[in-house]
GROMACS .gro file of C-alpha atoms in nm:
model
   70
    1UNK     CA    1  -1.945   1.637   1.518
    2UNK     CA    2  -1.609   1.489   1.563
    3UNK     CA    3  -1.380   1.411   1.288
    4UNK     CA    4  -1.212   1.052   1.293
    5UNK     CA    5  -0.825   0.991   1.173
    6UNK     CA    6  -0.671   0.624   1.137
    7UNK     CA    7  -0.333   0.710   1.109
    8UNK     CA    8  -0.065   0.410   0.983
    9UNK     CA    9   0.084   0.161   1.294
   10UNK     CA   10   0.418   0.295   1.393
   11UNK     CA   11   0.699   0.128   1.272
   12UNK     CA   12   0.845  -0.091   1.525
   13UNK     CA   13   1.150   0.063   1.668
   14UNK     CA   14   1.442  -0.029   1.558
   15UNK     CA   15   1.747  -0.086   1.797
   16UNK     CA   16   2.086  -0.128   1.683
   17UNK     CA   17   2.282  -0.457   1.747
   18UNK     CA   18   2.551  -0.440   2.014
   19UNK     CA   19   2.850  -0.332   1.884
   20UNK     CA   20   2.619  -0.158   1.610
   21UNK     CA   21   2.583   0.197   1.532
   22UNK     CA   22   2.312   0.359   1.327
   23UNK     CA   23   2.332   0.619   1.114
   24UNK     CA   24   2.061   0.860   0.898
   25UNK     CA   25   2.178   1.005   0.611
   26UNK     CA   26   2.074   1.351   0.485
   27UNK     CA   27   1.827   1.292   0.184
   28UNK     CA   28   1.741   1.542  -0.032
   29UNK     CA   29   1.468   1.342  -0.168
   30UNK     CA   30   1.484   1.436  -0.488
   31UNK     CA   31   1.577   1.138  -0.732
   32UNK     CA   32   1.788   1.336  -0.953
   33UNK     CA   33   1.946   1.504  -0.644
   34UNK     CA   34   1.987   1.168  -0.467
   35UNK     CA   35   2.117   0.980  -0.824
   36UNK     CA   36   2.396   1.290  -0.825
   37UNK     CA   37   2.517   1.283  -0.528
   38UNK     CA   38   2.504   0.881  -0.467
   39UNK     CA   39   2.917   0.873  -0.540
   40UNK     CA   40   3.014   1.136  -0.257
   41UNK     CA   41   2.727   0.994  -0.018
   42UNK     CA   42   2.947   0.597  -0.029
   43UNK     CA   43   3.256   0.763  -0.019
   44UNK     CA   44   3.159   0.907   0.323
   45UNK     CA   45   2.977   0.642   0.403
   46UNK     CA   46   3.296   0.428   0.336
   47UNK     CA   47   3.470   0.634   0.548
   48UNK     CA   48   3.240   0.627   0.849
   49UNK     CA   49   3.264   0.223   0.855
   50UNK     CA   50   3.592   0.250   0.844
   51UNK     CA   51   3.628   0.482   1.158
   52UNK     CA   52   3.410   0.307   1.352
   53UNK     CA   53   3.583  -0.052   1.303
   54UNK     CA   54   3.857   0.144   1.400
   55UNK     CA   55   3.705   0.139   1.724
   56UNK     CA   56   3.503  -0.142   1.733
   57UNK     CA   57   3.217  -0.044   1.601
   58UNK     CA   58   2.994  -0.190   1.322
   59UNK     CA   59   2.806   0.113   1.070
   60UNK     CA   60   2.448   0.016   0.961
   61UNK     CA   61   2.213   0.252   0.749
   62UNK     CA   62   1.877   0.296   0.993
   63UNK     CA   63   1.691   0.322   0.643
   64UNK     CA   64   1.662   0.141   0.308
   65UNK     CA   65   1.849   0.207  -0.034
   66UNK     CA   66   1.692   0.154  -0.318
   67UNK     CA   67   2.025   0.046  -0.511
   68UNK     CA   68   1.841   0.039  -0.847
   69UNK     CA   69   1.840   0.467  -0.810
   70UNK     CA   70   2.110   0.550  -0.588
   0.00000   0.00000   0.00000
């Protein structure tokens, strides 16, 4: 007796632009933790785009934001 999974498509992969560099932030994913710490999180973030147009380079999150709860 075998037991059957359908697991979910994979997402397709995502590739970053030329020029582009991805970049995963650490979540705790927590709301309240996430809703806290949403001020220091775009300051670095900030930072990070700034660097790499320093050099060139364009910063893009490799996941979503839901703005609405930091």
């Amino acid at each position: 007796m075998g037991i059957h999974v359908t697991l979910p498509a994979a997402p397709a992969l995502l590739k970053p632009a030329p020029g582009e560099v991805l970049f995963v932030t650490n979540a705790d994913l927590r709301e309240s933790a996430n809703v806290e710490c949403w001020p220091v999180e775009a300051k670095y973030e900030a930072l990070l785009e700034k660097a790499l147009a320093s050099l060139g380079r364009k910063a893009r999150r490799a996941h979503p934001v839901k703005a609405d709860k930091g």
